[in-house]
């Protein structure tokens, strides 16, 4: 009779060992799913923040380019003697505006350094155009 009880205890022990392994496996599985979900969520948030930043920076700079172009066109209307110079600057502003929009439509990390250089070039062009406008405005 001792053998029967030992066999029953052994079966319970085996069932507990199997259940324990099964539980540990399920816990690993749940942990992996949670990790994957967390990584995916982190990537989505990262992409969204870069998109939001790009839209904000791009809109601000394109607005400045458009405003500067408007001032340049006003100068052209008031002072026809600078028509050729203002036409060249206007073309440069429009070209930079197109380049800026195209740059912000690109995606990927490889474009990030290019974004920075385009932003700097646009800022420099705005500054130079405003200096030109101021110089001719004061000469009037």
GROMACS .gro file of N, CA and C in nm:
model
  420
    1UNK      N    1   0.080  -0.118   0.000
    1UNK     CA    2   0.000   0.000   0.000
    1UNK      C    3   0.085   0.126   0.000
    2UNK      N    4   0.201   0.118   0.057
    2UNK     CA    5   0.287   0.235   0.057
    2UNK      C    6   0.322   0.276  -0.085
    3UNK      N    7   0.337   0.178  -0.174
    3UNK     CA    8   0.371   0.209  -0.313
    3UNK      C    9   0.263   0.291  -0.381
    4UNK      N   10   0.136   0.260  -0.353
    4UNK     CA   11   0.025   0.332  -0.415
    4UNK      C   12   0.027   0.478  -0.372
    5UNK      N   13   0.048   0.503  -0.242
    5UNK     CA   14   0.052   0.641  -0.193
    5UNK      C   15   0.173   0.715  -0.247
    6UNK      N   16   0.286   0.645  -0.256
    6UNK     CA   17   0.406   0.708  -0.311
    6UNK      C   18   0.384   0.746  -0.457
    7UNK      N   19   0.314   0.661  -0.533
    7UNK     CA   20   0.285   0.687  -0.673
    7UNK      C   21   0.193   0.808  -0.686
    8UNK      N   22   0.093   0.819  -0.598
    8UNK     CA   23   0.001   0.933  -0.601
    8UNK      C   24   0.075   1.062  -0.568
    9UNK      N   25   0.163   1.056  -0.470
    9UNK     CA   26   0.241   1.174  -0.434
    9UNK      C   27   0.333   1.212  -0.549
   10UNK      N   28   0.389   1.112  -0.615
   10UNK     CA   29   0.477   1.136  -0.728
   10UNK      C   30   0.401   1.199  -0.844
   11UNK      N   31   0.275   1.154  -0.868
   11UNK     CA   32   0.192   1.211  -0.974
   11UNK      C   33   0.160   1.358  -0.945
   12UNK      N   34   0.126   1.387  -0.819
   12UNK     CA   35   0.096   1.525  -0.781
   12UNK      C   36   0.219   1.612  -0.799
   13UNK      N   37   0.334   1.559  -0.761
   13UNK     CA   38   0.459   1.632  -0.775
   13UNK      C   39   0.489   1.659  -0.923
   14UNK      N   40   0.465   1.560  -1.008
   14UNK     CA   41   0.487   1.577  -1.152
   14UNK      C   42   0.391   1.681  -1.209
   15UNK      N   43   0.265   1.675  -1.167
   15UNK     CA   44   0.166   1.771  -1.216
   15UNK      C   45   0.202   1.913  -1.173
   16UNK      N   46   0.250   1.927  -1.048
   16UNK     CA   47   0.292   2.058  -1.001
   16UNK      C   48   0.412   2.110  -1.079
   17UNK      N   49   0.506   2.022  -1.109
   17UNK     CA   50   0.624   2.061  -1.185
   17UNK      C   51   0.584   2.105  -1.326
   18UNK      N   52   0.494   2.029  -1.390
   18UNK     CA   53   0.446   2.064  -1.524
   18UNK      C   54   0.370   2.196  -1.520
   19UNK      N   55   0.284   2.212  -1.421
   19UNK     CA   56   0.206   2.336  -1.408
   19UNK      C   57   0.298   2.455  -1.383
   20UNK      N   58   0.401   2.435  -1.303
   20UNK     CA   59   0.496   2.542  -1.274
   20UNK      C   60   0.570   2.583  -1.401
   21UNK      N   61   0.616   2.484  -1.480
   21UNK     CA   62   0.685   2.514  -1.606
   21UNK      C   63   0.591   2.585  -1.703
   22UNK      N   64   0.467   2.538  -1.708
   22UNK     CA   65   0.368   2.600  -1.796
   22UNK      C   66   0.344   2.745  -1.754
   23UNK      N   67   0.331   2.767  -1.623
   23UNK     CA   68   0.310   2.902  -1.571
   23UNK      C   69   0.428   2.993  -1.606
   24UNK      N   70   0.549   2.944  -1.586
   24UNK     CA   71   0.669   3.023  -1.617
   24UNK      C   72   0.676   3.056  -1.767
   25UNK      N   73   0.640   2.958  -1.849
   25UNK     CA   74   0.638   2.981  -1.994
   25UNK      C   75   0.537   3.089  -2.033
   26UNK      N   76   0.420   3.082  -1.972
   26UNK     CA   77   0.316   3.183  -2.001
   26UNK      C   78   0.360   3.322  -1.952
   27UNK      N   79   0.426   3.326  -1.839
   27UNK     CA   80   0.475   3.455  -1.787
   27UNK      C   81   0.580   3.514  -1.881
   28UNK      N   82   0.671   3.429  -1.933
   28UNK     CA   83   0.770   3.477  -2.031
   28UNK      C   84   0.700   3.529  -2.156
   29UNK      N   85   0.599   3.456  -2.200
   29UNK     CA   86   0.523   3.495  -2.319
   29UNK      C   87   0.455   3.631  -2.298
   30UNK      N   88   0.391   3.648  -2.184
   30UNK     CA   89   0.325   3.775  -2.152
   30UNK      C   90   0.428   3.887  -2.144
   31UNK      N   91   0.543   3.859  -2.084
   31UNK     CA   92   0.649   3.960  -2.074
   31UNK      C   93   0.699   4.001  -2.212
   32UNK      N   94   0.716   3.904  -2.301
   32UNK     CA   95   0.760   3.935  -2.437
   32UNK      C   96   0.657   4.020  -2.511
   33UNK      N   97   0.529   3.984  -2.497
   33UNK     CA   98   0.424   4.064  -2.561
   33UNK      C   99   0.424   4.207  -2.507
   34UNK      N  100   0.440   4.220  -2.376
   34UNK     CA  101   0.442   4.352  -2.315
   34UNK      C  102   0.563   4.432  -2.364
   35UNK      N  103   0.678   4.366  -2.375
   35UNK     CA  104   0.798   4.432  -2.423
   35UNK      C  105   0.780   4.477  -2.568
   36UNK      N  106   0.726   4.390  -2.653
   36UNK     CA  107   0.701   4.427  -2.793
   36UNK      C  108   0.605   4.545  -2.803
   37UNK      N  109   0.497   4.539  -2.724
   37UNK     CA  110   0.401   4.650  -2.726
   37UNK      C  111   0.465   4.780  -2.680
   38UNK      N  112   0.547   4.771  -2.577
   38UNK     CA  113   0.617   4.889  -2.526
   38UNK      C  114   0.712   4.947  -2.629
   39UNK      N  115   0.788   4.861  -2.696
   39UNK     CA  116   0.879   4.909  -2.800
   39UNK      C  117   0.803   4.973  -2.915
   40UNK      N  118   0.696   4.909  -2.958
   40UNK     CA  119   0.615   4.964  -3.067
   40UNK      C  120   0.557   5.100  -3.028
   41UNK      N  121   0.505   5.109  -2.907
   41UNK     CA  122   0.448   5.235  -2.859
   41UNK      C  123   0.556   5.344  -2.853
   42UNK      N  124   0.674   5.308  -2.805
   42UNK     CA  125   0.785   5.403  -2.798
   42UNK      C  126   0.825   5.453  -2.936
   43UNK      N  127   0.832   5.362  -3.033
   43UNK     CA  128   0.866   5.402  -3.169
   43UNK      C  129   0.760   5.495  -3.226
   44UNK      N  130   0.634   5.464  -3.204
   44UNK     CA  131   0.525   5.548  -3.253
   44UNK      C  132   0.533   5.688  -3.193
   45UNK      N  133   0.557   5.695  -3.064
   45UNK     CA  134   0.567   5.826  -2.998
   45UNK      C  135   0.686   5.905  -3.050
   46UNK      N  136   0.799   5.835  -3.071
   46UNK     CA  137   0.919   5.900  -3.124
   46UNK      C  138   0.892   5.957  -3.263
   47UNK      N  139   0.833   5.876  -3.349
   47UNK     CA  140   0.801   5.922  -3.484
   47UNK      C  141   0.703   6.040  -3.480
   48UNK      N  142   0.603   6.030  -3.396
   48UNK     CA  143   0.504   6.138  -3.388
   48UNK      C  144   0.567   6.267  -3.339
   49UNK      N  145   0.657   6.258  -3.240
   49UNK     CA  146   0.719   6.380  -3.189
   49UNK      C  147   0.807   6.445  -3.295
   50UNK      N  148   0.879   6.363  -3.374
   50UNK     CA  149   0.960   6.419  -3.482
   50UNK      C  150   0.872   6.481  -3.591
   51UNK      N  151   0.762   6.415  -3.620
   51UNK     CA  152   0.669   6.469  -3.719
   51UNK      C  153   0.614   6.604  -3.671
   52UNK      N  154   0.569   6.608  -3.546
   52UNK     CA  155   0.514   6.732  -3.490
   52UNK      C  156   0.618   6.844  -3.492
   53UNK      N  157   0.741   6.810  -3.455
   53UNK     CA  158   0.848   6.908  -3.456
   53UNK      C  159   0.875   6.959  -3.597
   54UNK      N  160   0.879   6.868  -3.693
   54UNK     CA  161   0.902   6.907  -3.832
   54UNK      C  162   0.793   6.997  -3.886
   55UNK      N  163   0.669   6.963  -3.855
   55UNK     CA  164   0.557   7.046  -3.900
   55UNK      C  165   0.566   7.185  -3.838
   56UNK      N  166   0.592   7.189  -3.708
   56UNK     CA  167   0.601   7.318  -3.638
   56UNK      C  168   0.715   7.403  -3.696
   57UNK      N  169   0.835   7.344  -3.706
   57UNK     CA  170   0.950   7.418  -3.759
   57UNK      C  171   0.928   7.458  -3.904
   58UNK      N  172   0.877   7.365  -3.982
   58UNK     CA  173   0.855   7.392  -4.124
   58UNK      C  174   0.752   7.501  -4.146
   59UNK      N  175   0.641   7.495  -4.073
   59UNK     CA  176   0.537   7.597  -4.088
   59UNK      C  177   0.590   7.734  -4.049
   60UNK      N  178   0.662   7.739  -3.939
   60UNK     CA  179   0.717   7.867  -3.892
   60UNK      C  180   0.810   7.927  -3.997
   61UNK      N  181   0.900   7.845  -4.049
   61UNK     CA  182   0.996   7.896  -4.145
   61UNK      C  183   0.932   7.932  -4.279
   62UNK      N  184   0.839   7.850  -4.327
   62UNK     CA  185   0.770   7.881  -4.452
   62UNK      C  186   0.689   8.010  -4.436
   63UNK      N  187   0.631   8.031  -4.319
   63UNK     CA  188   0.558   8.155  -4.292
   63UNK      C  189   0.652   8.275  -4.298
   64UNK      N  190   0.770   8.261  -4.240
   64UNK     CA  191   0.869   8.369  -4.244
   64UNK      C  192   0.915   8.397  -4.387
   65UNK      N  193   0.936   8.289  -4.464
   65UNK     CA  194   0.974   8.307  -4.605
   65UNK      C  195   0.865   8.382  -4.681
   66UNK      N  196   0.741   8.344  -4.661
   66UNK     CA  197   0.629   8.408  -4.730
   66UNK      C  198   0.615   8.555  -4.689
   67UNK      N  199   0.630   8.583  -4.561
   67UNK     CA  200   0.622   8.721  -4.513
   67UNK      C  201   0.735   8.805  -4.573
   68UNK      N  202   0.855   8.749  -4.575
   68UNK     CA  203   0.970   8.819  -4.633
   68UNK      C  204   0.948   8.844  -4.781
   69UNK      N  205   0.895   8.744  -4.850
   69UNK     CA  206   0.866   8.760  -4.992
   69UNK      C  207   0.763   8.871  -5.013
   70UNK      N  208   0.664   8.880  -4.927
   70UNK     CA  209   0.565   8.987  -4.936
   70UNK      C  210   0.628   9.124  -4.919
   71UNK      N  211   0.718   9.138  -4.824
   71UNK     CA  212   0.788   9.266  -4.805
   71UNK      C  213   0.872   9.300  -4.928
   72UNK      N  214   0.934   9.199  -4.985
   72UNK     CA  215   1.016   9.218  -5.104
   72UNK      C  216   0.931   9.265  -5.222
   73UNK      N  217   0.815   9.205  -5.239
   73UNK     CA  218   0.724   9.245  -5.347
   73UNK      C  219   0.673   9.388  -5.325
   74UNK      N  220   0.651   9.426  -5.201
   74UNK     CA  221   0.610   9.563  -5.171
   74UNK      C  222   0.721   9.661  -5.209
   75UNK      N  223   0.844   9.626  -5.178
   75UNK     CA  224   0.958   9.711  -5.216
   75UNK      C  225   0.967   9.722  -5.368
   76UNK      N  226   0.946   9.611  -5.436
   76UNK     CA  227   0.951   9.610  -5.582
   76UNK      C  228   0.845   9.704  -5.640
   77UNK      N  229   0.727   9.706  -5.579
   77UNK     CA  230   0.619   9.792  -5.627
   77UNK      C  231   0.649   9.940  -5.601
   78UNK      N  232   0.712   9.968  -5.488
   78UNK     CA  233   0.741  10.106  -5.450
   78UNK      C  234   0.864  10.161  -5.521
   79UNK      N  235   0.963  10.077  -5.541
   79UNK     CA  236   1.091  10.123  -5.599
   79UNK      C  237   1.127  10.037  -5.721
   80UNK      N  238   1.082  10.077  -5.839
   80UNK     CA  239   1.109   9.998  -5.959
   80UNK      C  240   1.258   9.988  -5.993
   81UNK      N  241   1.342  10.074  -5.936
   81UNK     CA  242   1.485  10.071  -5.968
   81UNK      C  243   1.554   9.945  -5.915
   82UNK      N  244   1.492   9.877  -5.820
   82UNK     CA  245   1.552   9.755  -5.763
   82UNK      C  246   1.482   9.629  -5.814
   83UNK      N  247   1.406   9.644  -5.922
   83UNK     CA  248   1.326   9.533  -5.975
   83UNK      C  249   1.411   9.409  -6.005
   84UNK      N  250   1.525   9.425  -6.070
   84UNK     CA  251   1.607   9.308  -6.105
   84UNK      C  252   1.662   9.238  -5.981
   85UNK      N  253   1.711   9.317  -5.885
   85UNK     CA  254   1.764   9.258  -5.762
   85UNK      C  255   1.654   9.187  -5.682
   86UNK      N  256   1.539   9.252  -5.674
   86UNK     CA  257   1.429   9.191  -5.598
   86UNK      C  258   1.376   9.067  -5.667
   87UNK      N  259   1.377   9.067  -5.800
   87UNK     CA  260   1.331   8.949  -5.874
   87UNK      C  261   1.422   8.829  -5.842
   88UNK      N  262   1.553   8.852  -5.840
   88UNK     CA  263   1.647   8.744  -5.807
   88UNK      C  264   1.626   8.693  -5.664
   89UNK      N  265   1.607   8.785  -5.571
   89UNK     CA  266   1.582   8.745  -5.432
   89UNK      C  267   1.450   8.670  -5.420
   90UNK      N  268   1.349   8.715  -5.492
   90UNK     CA  269   1.218   8.650  -5.491
   90UNK      C  270   1.229   8.506  -5.541
   91UNK      N  271   1.303   8.487  -5.649
   91UNK     CA  272   1.325   8.352  -5.703
   91UNK      C  273   1.398   8.266  -5.600
   92UNK      N  274   1.498   8.322  -5.533
   92UNK     CA  275   1.572   8.248  -5.430
   92UNK      C  276   1.480   8.209  -5.314
   93UNK      N  277   1.395   8.302  -5.272
   93UNK     CA  278   1.302   8.273  -5.163
   93UNK      C  279   1.204   8.162  -5.202
   94UNK      N  280   1.151   8.170  -5.323
   94UNK     CA  281   1.057   8.067  -5.369
   94UNK      C  282   1.124   7.931  -5.382
   95UNK      N  283   1.247   7.932  -5.431
   95UNK     CA  284   1.323   7.807  -5.445
   95UNK      C  285   1.349   7.744  -5.308
   96UNK      N  286   1.388   7.828  -5.212
   96UNK     CA  287   1.415   7.778  -5.077
   96UNK      C  288   1.287   7.728  -5.012
   97UNK      N  289   1.177   7.796  -5.039
   97UNK     CA  290   1.047   7.753  -4.986
   97UNK      C  291   1.011   7.615  -5.040
   98UNK      N  292   1.029   7.594  -5.170
   98UNK     CA  293   1.003   7.463  -5.230
   98UNK      C  294   1.095   7.355  -5.173
   99UNK      N  295   1.223   7.391  -5.159
   99UNK     CA  296   1.320   7.295  -5.104
   99UNK      C  297   1.285   7.259  -4.960
  100UNK      N  298   1.243   7.357  -4.885
  100UNK     CA  299   1.206   7.334  -4.745
  100UNK      C  300   1.086   7.241  -4.735
  101UNK      N  301   0.986   7.265  -4.816
  101UNK     CA  302   0.866   7.180  -4.813
  101UNK      C  303   0.902   7.038  -4.854
  102UNK      N  304   0.982   7.025  -4.960
  102UNK     CA  305   1.024   6.892  -5.006
  102UNK      C  306   1.104   6.820  -4.897
  103UNK      N  307   1.191   6.893  -4.830
  103UNK     CA  308   1.273   6.834  -4.724
  103UNK      C  309   1.187   6.781  -4.611
  104UNK      N  310   1.086   6.857  -4.571
  104UNK     CA  311   1.002   6.813  -4.461
  104UNK      C  312   0.909   6.700  -4.500
  105UNK      N  313   0.888   6.681  -4.629
  105UNK     CA  314   0.808   6.567  -4.673
  105UNK      C  315   0.888   6.437  -4.671
  106UNK      N  316   1.021   6.450  -4.675
  106UNK     CA  317   1.106   6.331  -4.668
  106UNK      C  318   1.097   6.273  -4.528
  107UNK      N  319   1.117   6.144  -4.520
  107UNK     CA  320   1.118   6.082  -4.388
  107UNK      C  321   1.248   6.006  -4.372
  108UNK      N  322   1.279   5.974  -4.249
  108UNK     CA  323   1.397   5.894  -4.222
  108UNK      C  324   1.506   5.975  -4.154
  109UNK      N  325   1.591   5.903  -4.087
  109UNK     CA  326   1.699   5.967  -4.011
  109UNK      C  327   1.805   6.027  -4.101
  110UNK      N  328   1.823   5.970  -4.222
  110UNK     CA  329   1.928   6.021  -4.310
  110UNK      C  330   1.899   6.164  -4.353
  111UNK      N  331   1.775   6.206  -4.349
  111UNK     CA  332   1.739   6.341  -4.391
  111UNK      C  333   1.755   6.444  -4.279
  112UNK      N  334   1.778   6.399  -4.155
  112UNK     CA  335   1.782   6.492  -4.042
  112UNK      C  336   1.892   6.597  -4.057
  113UNK      N  337   2.013   6.556  -4.095
  113UNK     CA  338   2.122   6.651  -4.111
  113UNK      C  339   2.090   6.747  -4.225
  114UNK      N  340   2.028   6.696  -4.330
  114UNK     CA  341   1.989   6.780  -4.442
  114UNK      C  342   1.886   6.883  -4.397
  115UNK      N  343   1.792   6.841  -4.311
  115UNK     CA  344   1.691   6.934  -4.258
  115UNK      C  345   1.760   7.052  -4.190
  116UNK      N  346   1.859   7.024  -4.109
  116UNK     CA  347   1.928   7.128  -4.034
  116UNK      C  348   1.994   7.226  -4.129
  117UNK      N  349   2.061   7.176  -4.234
  117UNK     CA  350   2.128   7.266  -4.327
  117UNK      C  351   2.027   7.350  -4.406
  118UNK      N  352   1.915   7.291  -4.445
  118UNK     CA  353   1.812   7.367  -4.518
  118UNK      C  354   1.752   7.474  -4.427
  119UNK      N  355   1.728   7.441  -4.302
  119UNK     CA  356   1.676   7.540  -4.207
  119UNK      C  357   1.772   7.657  -4.193
  120UNK      N  358   1.901   7.627  -4.181
  120UNK     CA  359   2.001   7.732  -4.165
  120UNK      C  360   2.010   7.818  -4.291
  121UNK      N  361   2.010   7.753  -4.408
  121UNK     CA  362   2.014   7.827  -4.534
  121UNK      C  363   1.893   7.918  -4.548
  122UNK      N  364   1.776   7.868  -4.512
  122UNK     CA  365   1.654   7.949  -4.521
  122UNK      C  366   1.662   8.068  -4.426
  123UNK      N  367   1.709   8.045  -4.304
  123UNK     CA  368   1.723   8.154  -4.207
  123UNK      C  369   1.822   8.259  -4.258
  124UNK      N  370   1.932   8.215  -4.318
  124UNK     CA  371   2.031   8.308  -4.373
  124UNK      C  372   1.973   8.388  -4.489
  125UNK      N  373   1.896   8.323  -4.575
  125UNK     CA  374   1.834   8.391  -4.688
  125UNK      C  375   1.733   8.495  -4.640
  126UNK      N  376   1.655   8.460  -4.539
  126UNK     CA  377   1.559   8.556  -4.483
  126UNK      C  378   1.633   8.677  -4.426
  127UNK      N  379   1.741   8.651  -4.354
  127UNK     CA  380   1.820   8.760  -4.295
  127UNK      C  381   1.878   8.850  -4.403
  128UNK      N  382   1.938   8.791  -4.506
  128UNK     CA  383   1.998   8.870  -4.614
  128UNK      C  384   1.891   8.951  -4.688
  129UNK      N  385   1.776   8.892  -4.711
  129UNK     CA  386   1.668   8.962  -4.780
  129UNK      C  387   1.616   9.078  -4.696
  130UNK      N  388   1.599   9.055  -4.567
  130UNK     CA  389   1.554   9.163  -4.478
  130UNK      C  390   1.656   9.276  -4.472
  131UNK      N  391   1.785   9.242  -4.473
  131UNK     CA  392   1.889   9.346  -4.474
  131UNK      C  393   1.883   9.426  -4.604
  132UNK      N  394   1.860   9.358  -4.715
  132UNK     CA  395   1.846   9.425  -4.845
  132UNK      C  396   1.726   9.521  -4.842
  133UNK      N  397   1.614   9.473  -4.789
  133UNK     CA  398   1.493   9.556  -4.782
  133UNK      C  399   1.517   9.678  -4.694
  134UNK      N  400   1.578   9.656  -4.579
  134UNK     CA  401   1.607   9.767  -4.487
  134UNK      C  402   1.700   9.869  -4.551
  135UNK      N  403   1.803   9.822  -4.619
  135UNK     CA  404   1.899   9.913  -4.683
  135UNK      C  405   1.830   9.999  -4.788
  136UNK      N  406   1.741   9.940  -4.866
  136UNK     CA  407   1.673  10.016  -4.970
  136UNK      C  408   1.558  10.100  -4.914
  137UNK      N  409   1.502  10.057  -4.805
  137UNK     CA  410   1.395  10.133  -4.741
  137UNK      C  411   1.451  10.262  -4.682
  138UNK      N  412   1.570  10.254  -4.622
  138UNK     CA  413   1.632  10.372  -4.561
  138UNK      C  414   1.687  10.467  -4.666
  139UNK      N  415   1.719  10.415  -4.784
  139UNK     CA  416   1.771  10.500  -4.891
  139UNK      C  417   1.661  10.586  -4.953
  140UNK      N  418   1.539  10.551  -4.933
  140UNK     CA  419   1.426  10.624  -4.995
  140UNK      C  420   1.402  10.754  -4.926
   0.00000   0.00000   0.00000
